Amino acid sequence: MNFLPLAHALASRQDLPVPAWLFAWGASIVLIVSFFALAAGWRTPRFERLHERPLGAGLSRSLLGLPMQVLFGAIGVLLLGFAIYAGLEGTTAPDRNFALTFLFVTCWLGFPFFSAVFGDLFRPFNPWRAIGRAVGAGFRAIAGQGAAHLRYPQRLGRWPAAIGLIAVVWLEVVYGSGGVVLDPKAGAHAALFYSVYTLAMMAVFGVEEWCEKGEVFSVYFGMFGRLGIFGTEDGRLQRRRPFSAATTWATIPGSAAMVIASIATTSFDGGQEGAFKDGLESVFNWFKDGGMDPTAALRLTDTIFMLLCFAGVALIYLLGVRGMRTVPGAPSLRKLRDGFAHTLIPIALAYLVAHYFSFFFFQEQAQFTYLLSDPLGTGTTDIFGTASAGVDYRALSANTIWYVQVGALIAGHVIGLMLAHDRALVYWPDYRKATASQYWMLAVMVAFTCFGLYLLSVSNG
Amino acid sequence: MRDVRKLVLALLVVAAAMALSACGGSDASTTASGGTGTGADSGKSAPEAGKPAGSEDVPTIVVRNGEPVGGVKELEYSAGEEIRFRVSSDAAEEIHVHGYDLMKDVPAGGTVEFDFPAELEGIYEAELEGLGVQIVELRINP
């Protein structure tokens, strides 16, 4: 019985583990950078204000106006609809069907990667938001007033989205692991189920309210979008200082859970064939020897380890928060916990890049060649004449992939440290106390970054 | 006092960093190449001493009842080397080397040989196409 990561069902290639010398260099650079971060930090916050500059009014009007909103929304709805159609009607081979690559690679990885640079790109294309808004507009036109919504329980915050994120990754890598590969039909059914659930929640709590707190993809992609350089304010496009919008992201309860869930699920997927393999195998054998069906035993084992990852990442973060509490003048534990959650967003992004960048790069070649020309994988269509193209695995050398992986982790570490230092200056205006508090966050970040490096370096043999 | 503490911390960090790079450096030379095979089913991947890939020592994977005997065979190469292995099977099957996208039929009770240059880096698998069972893991190091 094999423990297989997400990439396995779709791609024919896996990354080689990062060699020991590069691991050592990466870890060394992390330690040195961290030390200088402590010694050479600035004394007034730099990212706590957005430093926005509005872009041209004409550009804003044309890009944000109603016609474009309708167009982008319609594109989102059509693509989701087509992916579901391909999943239901196309081949059951995961790698030959448009559905799984589009949903789990192009969207699931593409939106975080590009949003982290350009700002939240998912919001305009969000198919459920588009449908919800269209229905709302229709309702207003007929009834003459907006639909009444239940008040969203504020204490729930982003917990529904955090739990939803774990559920989505569970579907990808736990349900679809071992001999039972997630097939396109199951993917389509999941997408349909999620659509019904989301539209129902939007009807109950309101479209924007649910997108802000409960809708998994809005919250997840939007989280990475906070790192990006474009945003909207007062109906205008704004160019803002990179990372600065992240500082206001975690003001809603459950945000910390969201970013922790992101790091944890990526860790689990990345460690399945490497760091966690022996542990997974022994627990699996224990269940199997206890008379459990192998598939059920595999899923139960994976589920336990995924939840353990969540608990482990949460524990490290909370220990750091508790440590900061010991610095004189510290705000309450809860305030600290929510106040530093956004500093983990760059780390979560670094984990995603480190584990999925090459997979994304290669699989997008499939997406834009044969999966576009022959989306159902039935061999009967060749819309763009690229149905027989293949993936060029020479396009990235193993060395390039290693440097990107390690470079991403180091960059994420540095950005996380910068944001944490900045936030500490808000809570402890006294520069020395702020620095003292940051010994703790530093330890947290070194732990995550070195763990990330470790996951990459463990041979997945 | 603070400066002294900072200095001590700096020295500790640099020392730790150097120690890390040093042990990394010595590990770097241990990357094995050539046809070292281990059974992946055992979970322990201690590679056996690899024999030079002469024509007499082509690694052979024996497939019986739709499973590779001794588990998935792990073969490791450096980019540019010659990948050679044989598959013998008790039943007719099609062998598919992923990534390289090579297909060969093996007749029942027969043997088929693969021989191609290791030009794609990364980890690829070969499987029994009909059953979807993996039999070989190819690791091509840069």
XYZ file of C-alpha atoms in Angstrom:
603
model
C 0.000 0.000 0.000
C 1.431 3.342 -1.017
C 0.953 6.768 0.457
C 0.741 9.045 -2.513
C 0.725 12.808 -2.720
C -1.692 14.840 -4.789
C 0.713 15.165 -7.679
C 0.710 11.444 -8.168
C -2.622 10.917 -9.850
C -2.026 13.667 -12.399
C 1.684 13.870 -13.162
C 4.135 11.193 -14.249
C 7.017 12.912 -12.562
C 8.001 13.654 -8.973
C 10.688 15.895 -7.535
C 13.968 14.510 -6.316
C 14.637 15.255 -2.655
C 16.756 18.328 -2.004
C 20.364 17.153 -1.534
C 21.961 17.342 1.896
C 24.403 20.117 1.021
C 21.617 22.386 -0.188
C 19.548 21.604 2.891
C 22.519 22.618 5.041
C 23.082 25.839 3.113
C 19.389 26.677 3.282
C 19.202 26.110 7.022
C 22.411 28.096 7.571
C 21.142 31.052 5.585
C 17.888 30.950 7.555
C 19.767 31.146 10.851
C 22.075 33.944 9.730
C 19.244 35.972 8.188
C 17.238 35.537 11.378
C 20.047 36.868 13.493
C 20.431 39.966 11.362
C 16.682 40.440 11.450
C 16.920 40.751 15.226
C 19.903 43.054 15.167
C 18.943 45.338 12.309
C 15.201 45.775 12.641
C 13.550 49.133 11.981
C 11.940 51.109 14.794
C 8.612 52.278 13.405
C 6.071 50.055 11.642
C 6.388 50.063 7.873
C 3.649 47.758 6.674
C 0.829 48.628 9.032
C -0.496 51.258 6.664
C -1.393 50.242 3.120
C 0.496 53.106 1.446
C -2.012 52.962 -1.382
C -1.839 54.900 -4.599
C -4.989 54.904 -6.754
C -4.564 53.851 -10.353
C -6.081 55.854 -13.218
C -9.809 56.504 -12.852
C -10.510 55.333 -16.393
C -8.732 52.037 -15.834
C -10.578 51.511 -12.554
C -13.948 52.264 -14.115
C -13.438 49.927 -17.041
C -11.994 47.045 -14.992
C -14.299 47.324 -11.985
C -17.461 48.475 -13.739
C -20.598 46.358 -13.882
C -20.037 45.028 -17.431
C -16.663 43.609 -16.428
C -18.059 42.239 -13.165
C -20.686 40.391 -15.162
C -18.139 39.203 -17.723
C -15.622 37.898 -15.169
C -18.387 36.262 -13.166
C -19.782 34.607 -16.280
C -16.321 33.280 -17.187
C -16.012 31.805 -13.703
C -19.428 30.143 -13.872
C -18.793 28.773 -17.373
C -15.400 27.311 -16.466
C -16.732 25.674 -13.313
C -19.681 24.326 -15.265
C -17.413 22.989 -17.972
C -15.077 21.326 -15.453
C -18.054 19.585 -13.843
C -19.329 18.523 -17.263
C -15.919 17.136 -18.232
C -15.701 15.287 -14.927
C -19.106 13.684 -15.416
C -18.952 12.954 -19.133
C -15.245 12.533 -19.849
C -12.754 9.761 -19.333
C -12.222 8.340 -15.873
C -8.421 8.584 -16.295
C -7.507 11.427 -13.898
C -4.581 12.654 -15.993
C -6.499 12.760 -19.293
C -9.562 14.598 -18.022
C -9.756 18.405 -17.966
C -11.664 18.428 -14.672
C -9.079 17.410 -12.092
C -6.128 19.308 -13.528
C -8.248 22.432 -13.942
C -9.733 22.360 -10.449
C -6.844 20.988 -8.402
C -3.863 22.414 -10.272
C -4.773 25.430 -12.399
C -7.176 26.952 -9.860
C -6.137 25.432 -6.557
C -2.452 26.297 -7.051
C -2.657 29.035 -9.677
C -4.820 31.418 -7.647
C -2.521 31.376 -4.586
C 0.624 31.792 -6.701
C -0.634 34.658 -8.837
C -2.756 36.332 -6.155
C 0.276 36.533 -3.890
C 1.880 38.762 -6.506
C -1.048 40.695 -7.985
C -3.658 40.720 -5.228
C -6.904 38.775 -4.918
C -7.615 37.496 -8.432
C -10.267 34.992 -7.421
C -12.915 37.426 -6.223
C -13.934 38.696 -9.696
C -14.049 35.134 -11.100
C -15.663 33.468 -8.079
C -18.514 31.509 -9.717
C -20.596 31.156 -6.545
C -20.334 34.837 -5.734
C -21.379 35.638 -9.296
C -24.414 33.363 -9.093
C -25.282 34.626 -5.635
C -25.116 38.252 -6.718
C -27.136 37.584 -9.867
C -29.823 35.847 -7.827
C -29.760 38.686 -5.302
C -30.170 41.272 -8.069
C -33.082 39.291 -9.511
C -34.687 39.073 -6.098
C -34.372 42.831 -5.599
C -35.848 43.524 -9.028
C -38.887 41.367 -8.312
C -39.440 41.965 -4.613
C -38.326 45.575 -4.622
C -36.048 44.999 -1.634
C -32.953 42.986 -0.731
C -33.308 39.479 0.649
C -33.297 39.190 4.435
C -30.341 37.283 5.863
C -29.601 35.674 9.182
C -26.930 37.390 11.206
C -23.686 35.427 10.812
C -22.479 34.249 14.239
C -19.344 36.374 14.613
C -17.714 33.901 16.963
C -17.559 31.352 14.151
C -15.391 33.760 12.179
C -13.331 31.947 9.539
C -13.574 28.530 11.197
C -15.984 27.175 8.538
C -13.413 28.098 5.879
C -10.514 26.599 7.842
C -12.405 23.337 8.339
C -13.453 23.472 4.698
C -9.832 23.805 3.615
C -8.913 20.682 5.517
C -11.902 18.927 3.945
C -10.857 19.941 0.420
C -7.300 18.727 0.900
C -8.647 15.601 2.557
C -10.658 14.901 -0.572
C -7.611 15.435 -2.761
C -4.976 13.509 -0.896
C -6.698 11.246 1.629
C -9.858 10.093 -0.103
C -7.942 9.825 -3.352
C -4.844 8.036 -2.097
C -3.562 4.498 -2.307
C -5.155 2.309 -4.900
C -8.265 4.471 -4.933
C -7.383 7.447 -7.081
C -9.761 10.371 -6.985
C -11.451 10.016 -10.345
C -12.876 12.903 -12.366
C -16.459 11.850 -11.596
C -15.860 12.038 -7.862
C -14.229 15.424 -8.373
C -17.250 16.661 -10.310
C -19.625 15.355 -7.658
C -17.610 17.114 -4.974
C -17.720 20.359 -6.954
C -21.486 20.051 -7.352
C -21.961 19.279 -3.693
C -19.785 22.232 -2.708
C -21.706 24.533 -5.062
C -25.044 23.595 -3.515
C -23.658 24.024 -0.001
C -22.073 27.390 -0.818
C -25.144 28.818 -2.552
C -27.292 27.711 0.386
C -24.960 29.390 2.866
C -24.938 32.550 0.741
C -28.728 32.558 0.735
C -28.772 32.242 4.516
C -25.991 34.656 5.503
C -25.552 36.896 2.469
C -23.114 36.612 -0.433
C -20.360 38.949 0.748
C -20.556 37.855 4.362
C -20.101 34.201 3.416
C -17.278 35.004 0.964
C -15.464 36.917 3.671
C -15.696 34.189 6.305
C -17.069 30.844 5.219
C -16.395 30.245 1.547
C -13.247 28.145 1.514
C -11.792 29.343 -1.770
C -12.545 33.035 -1.238
C -10.927 33.006 2.177
C -7.994 30.824 1.140
C -7.110 32.593 -2.105
C -7.937 35.978 -0.584
C -5.475 35.287 2.214
C -2.626 34.995 -0.293
C -4.020 37.938 -2.227
C -3.257 40.115 0.803
C 0.429 39.799 -0.058
C -0.101 41.154 -3.564
C 0.367 44.672 -4.845
C -3.097 45.499 -6.210
C -6.321 45.967 -4.297
C -9.585 47.862 -4.475
C -10.708 50.636 -2.161
C -13.682 52.974 -2.598
C -14.425 51.414 -5.971
C -10.974 52.155 -7.321
C -7.987 50.024 -8.160
C -5.101 50.744 -5.826
C -1.433 49.997 -6.037
C -0.301 49.217 -2.494
C 2.904 48.360 -0.702
C 3.590 44.611 -1.005
C 2.469 42.546 2.022
C 0.863 45.579 3.684
C -2.717 44.410 3.166
C -1.892 41.251 5.126
C -1.748 43.279 8.325
C -5.524 43.736 8.413
C -6.373 40.187 7.337
C -6.468 38.360 10.656
C -8.948 40.646 12.427
C -11.669 38.004 12.046
C -11.674 35.064 14.534
C -10.489 31.781 13.062
C -8.020 33.433 10.706
C -5.109 31.865 12.574
C -6.776 28.472 12.108
C -6.977 29.124 8.381
C -3.308 29.864 7.871
C -2.306 27.019 10.195
C -4.545 24.653 8.216
C -2.762 25.742 5.049
C 0.716 25.025 6.408
C -0.456 21.766 7.975
C -2.138 20.339 4.904
C 0.822 21.147 2.667
C 3.152 19.572 5.223
C 1.057 16.447 5.296
C 0.989 16.079 1.537
C 4.697 16.835 1.280
C 5.627 14.370 4.007
C 3.450 11.450 2.956
C 6.134 9.719 0.962
C 9.061 10.993 2.975
C 9.126 12.252 6.543
C 5.885 10.616 7.659
C 6.174 7.438 5.627
C 7.386 5.089 8.342
C 4.896 6.463 10.850
C 2.049 6.187 8.375
C 3.020 2.628 7.545
C 3.128 1.427 11.114
C -0.218 2.981 12.027
C -1.726 1.634 8.817
C -0.451 -1.882 9.529
C -1.769 -1.650 13.057
C -5.273 -0.857 11.784
C -5.056 -3.480 9.055
C -3.875 -6.167 11.443
C -6.798 -5.203 13.636
C -9.024 -6.498 10.850
C -9.807 -3.243 9.082
C -10.412 -3.018 5.358
C -7.162 -1.731 3.747
C -8.780 1.285 2.064
C -10.537 2.314 5.255
C -7.345 1.768 7.251
C -5.394 3.914 4.797
C -7.905 6.742 4.938
C -8.143 6.608 8.710
C -4.343 6.658 9.026
C -4.027 9.592 6.637
C -6.809 11.468 8.413
C -5.139 11.024 11.787
C -1.800 12.251 10.445
C -3.361 15.235 8.736
C -5.044 16.267 11.984
C -1.776 15.665 13.842
C -0.076 18.036 11.404
C -2.687 20.670 12.176
C -2.226 20.140 15.917
C 1.561 20.249 15.603
C 1.683 23.465 13.574
C -0.885 25.064 15.890
C 1.080 24.005 18.951
C 4.333 25.554 17.707
C 2.558 28.811 16.899
C 0.711 28.940 20.206
C 3.915 28.243 22.150
C 5.497 31.234 20.419
C 2.472 33.365 21.267
C 2.604 32.241 24.888
C 6.281 33.111 24.984
C 5.612 36.617 23.722
C 3.098 37.048 26.533
C 5.986 36.969 29.013
C 7.450 40.204 27.627
C 6.404 43.135 29.860
C 3.571 45.200 28.430
C 2.246 42.364 26.273
C -1.402 42.494 25.173
C -3.771 39.615 25.935
C -3.057 36.112 24.702
C -5.977 36.239 22.308
C -4.851 39.541 20.854
C -1.357 38.182 20.333
C -2.682 35.006 18.756
C -4.780 36.856 16.211
C -2.293 39.704 15.902
C 0.549 37.589 14.556
C -1.470 35.133 12.451
C -0.884 37.113 9.262
C 2.872 36.745 9.658
C 2.453 33.057 8.767
C 0.878 33.781 5.368
C 4.276 34.103 3.607
C 5.365 30.838 5.218
C 2.194 29.124 3.993
C 2.887 30.459 0.501
C 6.503 29.312 0.674
C 5.324 25.809 1.581
C 2.980 25.797 -1.415
C 5.700 26.969 -3.804
C 8.235 24.524 -2.402
C 5.956 21.532 -2.737
C 3.952 22.265 -5.847
C 5.856 24.699 -8.026
C 7.351 22.110 -10.395
C 4.133 20.107 -10.426
C 2.220 23.262 -11.356
C 4.746 24.222 -14.022
C 4.680 20.828 -15.745
C 0.984 20.150 -15.330
C 0.056 23.524 -16.821
C 1.748 22.368 -20.012
C -0.795 19.564 -20.052
C -3.582 21.986 -19.183
C -2.847 24.253 -22.113
C -2.109 21.558 -24.669
C -3.889 18.236 -24.681
C -6.342 18.943 -21.877
C -7.536 22.027 -23.764
C -7.775 20.322 -27.141
C -9.242 17.090 -25.844
C -10.850 18.098 -22.537
C -12.907 14.945 -22.113
C -9.910 12.753 -22.847
C -11.917 10.622 -25.217
C -9.600 11.148 -28.168
C -12.468 12.444 -30.304
C -11.741 16.169 -30.256
C -8.674 18.204 -31.165
C -9.943 21.756 -30.790
C -6.615 23.574 -30.936
C -4.553 20.897 -32.658
C -2.579 20.164 -29.515
C -4.293 16.955 -28.425
C -1.213 14.824 -29.018
C 1.265 17.172 -27.319
C 3.107 16.000 -24.241
C 4.727 17.572 -21.217
C 8.333 18.641 -21.714
C 10.056 17.479 -18.546
C 13.310 19.036 -19.717
C 11.905 22.552 -19.293
C 13.110 22.662 -15.661
C 16.276 20.994 -14.458
C 16.384 19.329 -11.056
C 18.835 22.000 -9.915
C 16.486 24.840 -10.877
C 13.664 23.182 -8.966
C 15.839 22.771 -5.867
C 16.926 26.404 -5.886
C 13.359 27.626 -6.304
C 12.193 25.376 -3.459
C 14.850 26.448 -1.002
C 14.740 30.062 -2.190
C 10.968 30.178 -1.628
C 11.302 28.935 1.934
C 14.028 31.469 2.739
C 12.070 34.316 1.136
C 8.902 33.322 3.015
C 10.897 33.234 6.222
C 12.302 36.731 5.679
C 8.920 38.239 4.799
C 7.305 36.543 7.786
C 9.976 37.964 10.075
C 9.501 41.444 8.632
C 5.753 41.350 9.218
C 6.198 39.987 12.744
C 8.756 42.644 13.634
C 6.414 45.295 12.275
C 3.490 44.022 14.340
C 5.600 43.799 17.483
C 6.378 47.511 17.128
C 2.641 48.186 17.286
C 2.192 46.250 20.534
C 5.472 47.323 22.123
C 6.307 50.862 21.040
C 9.518 50.430 23.035
C 11.868 49.053 20.407
C 13.833 46.875 22.843
C 10.734 45.152 24.184
C 9.499 44.602 20.655
C 12.776 42.917 19.801
C 12.629 40.806 22.950
C 9.160 39.578 21.963
C 10.498 38.628 18.571
C 12.894 36.016 19.912
C 9.741 33.943 20.222
C 8.341 34.518 16.763
C 11.812 33.966 15.405
C 11.913 30.545 17.034
C 8.484 29.755 15.551
C 9.550 30.779 12.056
C 12.901 29.000 12.199
C 10.984 25.894 13.259
C 8.567 26.136 10.317
C 11.219 26.983 7.755
C 13.621 24.266 8.836
C 10.763 21.784 8.997
C 9.877 22.818 5.441
C 13.462 22.247 4.344
C 13.480 18.922 6.138
C 10.299 17.785 4.353
C 11.947 18.616 1.027
C 15.150 16.822 1.834
C 13.746 13.520 3.065
C 14.061 10.932 0.374
C 10.680 9.780 -0.797
C 11.918 6.253 -1.421
C 25.699 44.169 28.377
C 23.259 43.873 25.515
C 26.048 44.177 23.014
C 27.923 41.340 24.645
C 24.815 39.177 24.515
C 24.318 40.025 20.883
C 27.901 39.158 20.098
C 27.642 35.819 21.852
C 24.423 35.074 20.032
C 26.037 36.031 16.730
C 28.972 33.732 17.334
C 26.645 30.895 18.305
C 24.570 31.327 15.176
C 27.588 31.480 12.892
C 29.103 28.448 14.594
C 25.858 26.518 14.214
C 25.606 27.580 10.587
C 29.160 26.466 9.865
C 28.621 23.168 11.597
C 25.501 22.597 9.511
C 27.245 23.404 6.231
C 30.170 21.220 7.211
C 28.126 18.093 7.806
C 26.143 18.860 4.699
C 29.326 19.062 2.683
C 30.513 15.650 3.721
C 27.135 14.115 2.935
C 27.107 15.520 -0.546
C 29.604 12.977 -1.841
C 27.486 10.010 -0.830
C 24.965 10.360 -3.632
C 24.948 6.968 -5.248
C 24.558 6.344 -8.925
C 24.207 3.288 -11.087
C 21.715 0.502 -10.653
C 21.219 0.127 -6.943
C 18.008 -1.672 -6.230
C 15.962 -1.975 -3.067
C 12.537 -3.301 -2.356
C 10.325 -0.364 -1.523
C 7.807 -2.593 0.245
C 10.196 -3.118 3.133
C 9.953 0.576 3.866
C 13.694 0.680 4.643
C 15.605 1.986 1.686
C 19.164 1.030 2.563
C 20.675 0.636 -0.889
C 22.647 -2.512 -1.607
C 26.075 -2.033 -3.052
C 25.484 -1.335 -6.733
C 27.133 -3.531 -9.285
C 28.515 -1.908 -12.409
C 25.834 -1.998 -15.070
C 27.552 -4.438 -17.391
C 25.575 -6.414 -19.903
C 25.491 -9.404 -17.539
C 24.123 -7.425 -14.609
C 21.082 -5.772 -16.107
C 18.564 -5.428 -13.279
C 15.578 -7.649 -13.890
C 12.145 -7.235 -12.435
C 10.160 -10.421 -12.140
C 6.418 -9.995 -12.259
C 4.299 -12.766 -10.839
C 0.534 -12.650 -10.297
C 0.479 -9.010 -11.298
C 2.987 -7.951 -8.636
C 6.720 -7.249 -8.834
C 8.547 -9.928 -6.823
C 10.359 -8.245 -3.936
C 8.415 -5.021 -4.313
C 8.915 -1.935 -6.444
C 12.461 -1.898 -7.845
C 14.318 1.326 -7.243
C 16.858 2.207 -9.940
C 19.081 5.257 -9.620
C 21.043 6.977 -12.386
C 22.792 10.211 -13.158
C 21.543 12.287 -16.059
C 23.085 11.129 -19.332
C 23.689 7.547 -18.237
C 22.144 4.575 -19.956
C 19.007 3.211 -18.304
C 18.754 -0.535 -18.771
C 16.441 -2.991 -17.133
C 14.484 -6.104 -17.990
C 11.009 -7.155 -17.063
C 9.946 -10.769 -17.149
C 6.334 -11.589 -16.522
C 4.247 -14.718 -16.101
C 1.357 -13.066 -17.925
C 1.166 -10.903 -21.037
C 1.311 -7.238 -20.088
C 2.199 -3.819 -21.401
C 4.992 -2.004 -19.562
C 4.770 1.787 -19.495
C 7.686 4.008 -18.441
C 6.086 7.291 -17.380
C 7.597 10.660 -18.244
C 9.729 9.056 -20.948
C 6.475 7.616 -22.270
C 7.906 4.342 -23.480
C 5.631 1.348 -23.971
C 6.647 -2.247 -24.570
C 4.670 -5.466 -24.592
C 5.883 -8.474 -22.700
C 4.424 -11.865 -23.696
C 3.312 -14.409 -21.096
C 6.424 -16.109 -19.713
C 8.661 -13.770 -21.706
C 11.129 -10.994 -21.017
C 11.396 -7.498 -22.433
C 14.368 -5.151 -22.181
C 14.374 -1.371 -21.890
C 17.476 0.545 -22.921
C 17.322 4.318 -23.201
C 19.349 7.372 -22.152
C 18.518 9.059 -18.820
C 17.715 12.470 -20.205
C 14.879 13.602 -17.920
C 15.745 14.450 -14.316
C 13.404 13.606 -11.486
C 11.544 10.551 -10.239
C 9.530 8.509 -12.710
C 7.787 5.202 -12.499
C 7.263 2.239 -14.726
C 4.078 0.282 -14.334
C 2.036 -2.589 -15.634
C -0.271 -0.511 -17.774
C -3.243 -2.870 -17.710
C -3.274 -3.390 -13.953
C -1.953 0.047 -12.996
C 0.642 -1.567 -10.711
C 3.992 0.157 -10.247
C 7.036 -2.073 -10.718
C 10.001 0.330 -11.042
C 10.935 3.689 -9.586
C 13.523 5.506 -11.693
C 15.523 8.243 -10.013
C 17.554 10.389 -12.338
C 19.857 12.743 -10.481
C 21.348 15.785 -12.221
